[in-house]
Amino acid sequence: MSMHMLPPLRAVVLITLFSCLFPFVASTTDTFNKIPKPTFSFDQLWKLEKNFWDSFLYPTNLEQTQGNSSTIFAPDVQGRVDITRTFDGDELNREYIFGLFADPDHVSLVGVPIAYNITQFTANDNIASATTVVTFNASTFGVLIPVTIDTWIEFNPDGKIAQYDAVFRWFDYLLDFLLQGVATKINATSPDLAVSYVSDVLAKTICATHEQHCTGSNQQYTDTAACYDFLTKTTRFGKGYELGRNTLLCREVHEHMVQYRPDVHCPHIGPSGGGYCVDDMNYSQTVLQRYFNDSWIAFGYGNDQNIWLAN
Ligand SMILES: *[C@@H]1O[C@H](CO)[C@@H](O)[C@H](O)[C@H]1NC(C)=O
Ligand SMILES: *[C@@H]1O[C@H](CO)[C@@H](O)[C@H](O)[C@H]1NC(C)=O
Ligand SMILES: *[C@@H]1O[C@H](CO)[C@@H](O)[C@H](O)[C@H]1NC(C)=O
Ligand SMILES: *[C@@H]1O[C@H](CO)[C@@H](O)[C@H](O)[C@H]1NC(C)=O
Ligand SMILES: *[C@@H]1O[C@H](CO)[C@@H](O)[C@H](O)[C@H]1NC(C)=O
Ligand SMILES: *[C@@H]1O[C@H](CO)[C@@H](O)[C@H](O)[C@H]1NC(C)=O
């Protein structure tokens, strides 16, 4: 039996022991939180964590892209991903977290997630922190690739995700690895040639999606040539941390979501970036953004110095 899977009795004994040793913990929770926080056992939080990652894998993730409401996200979920930006609400997050990785035959950076292993996990109250190594089938690049995702997840009383904060660990390294693979494959003499090659493939894919879905009032470019020109010449390719900035890589992320709601997502692949692929925040603003409504520190600790809280 793994260390995480405490039999219920042992978990109860531990929690009781904990409450006896630290009796002040329960009362501080009530003082600091505006709304009462649900308290889950370690075992429940482990299962909720596993449930999220099980839903994330292809093809199970397809289910989450359909229907009106999520079994995973709270309606007003708040989410942040370090290499992109913040995302509000169930619908957007389902398109983004599940829809983005749901088509193995479509050109994409990392492809579809097919397996995962949680390598680090700790949890208290309704908050779980984990590191998960997810194997992606990056079929565009012809590789199976491990991607390490660090997550903080806060669950609401129904066990749905109320907030998440995700970090793609070693993402710059991953991007370089993919580009290096391309360079080898095309016998490129310089890394820039690999970037040009990938830019061409991504731009053609984005422009084909624009052609198909962004029509009428959703149209962003006058024609495919203008689209290709903008994506390969006007905007920059982007660095590993720029998937939510005015870059080609950002538009490649949003391209996958256009099919779900063209009226919402077409502007994101267009020249304006639609508020998502824009250089609206500098480094300090990004790092100091007051975004989350709930604290990420359990038991009501640290609220006096938590600079990431919105209010
Ligand atoms: C979505 O909601 C609408 C109206 O509330 C309903 O008519 C429709 O059947 C729902 N669709 C799905 C897939 O649940
Ligand atoms: C977060 O707080 C802001 C400001 O009080 C509010 O407008 C928003 O609805 C809240 N969001 C959630 C998910 O609670
Ligand atoms: C990866 O994706 C390709 C293309 O869809 C598929 O042929 C291959 O079987 C997949 N590999 C694995 C291990 O799922
Ligand atoms: C993780 O665990 C699964 C079994 O659940 C296994 O198939 C897979 O190869 C493991 N490794 C990675 C990197 O996903
Ligand atoms: C790369 O070089 C190898 C051996 O020199 C050759 O067989 C292959 O066709 C080349 N590939 C491309 C895309 O030029
Ligand atoms: C970021 O932008 C803010 C607001 O315009 C400005 O006050 C700050 O000096 C800038 N910081 C950096 C590091 O550029």
mmCIF file of C-alpha atoms in Angstrom, residues 34 78 290-295 303 306-311:
data_model
loop_
_atom_site.group_PDB
_atom_site.id
_atom_site.type_symbol
_atom_site.label_atom_id
_atom_site.label_comp_id
_atom_site.label_asym_id
_atom_site.label_seq_id
_atom_site.Cartn_x
_atom_site.Cartn_y
_atom_site.Cartn_z
ATOM 1 C CA LYS A 34 -14.691 35.144 4.631
ATOM 2 C CA GLN A 78 -10.296 31.005 -11.132
ATOM 3 C CA ARG A 290 -3.454 40.159 -7.166
ATOM 4 C CA TYR A 291 -5.703 37.559 -8.723
ATOM 5 C CA PHE A 292 -6.981 34.870 -6.364
ATOM 6 C CA ASN A 293 -9.999 35.381 -4.127
ATOM 7 C CA ASP A 294 -9.102 32.611 -1.707
ATOM 8 C CA SER A 295 -5.887 32.114 0.196
ATOM 9 C CA ASN A 303 -3.250 36.167 5.276
ATOM 10 C CA ASN A 306 -0.411 37.216 1.039
ATOM 11 C CA ILE A 307 0.166 39.558 -1.916
ATOM 12 C CA TRP A 308 -1.552 37.292 -4.451
ATOM 13 C CA LEU A 309 -5.012 37.783 -2.921
ATOM 14 C CA ALA A 310 -7.434 39.973 -4.881
ATOM 15 C CA ASN A 311 -9.073 41.555 -1.859
#
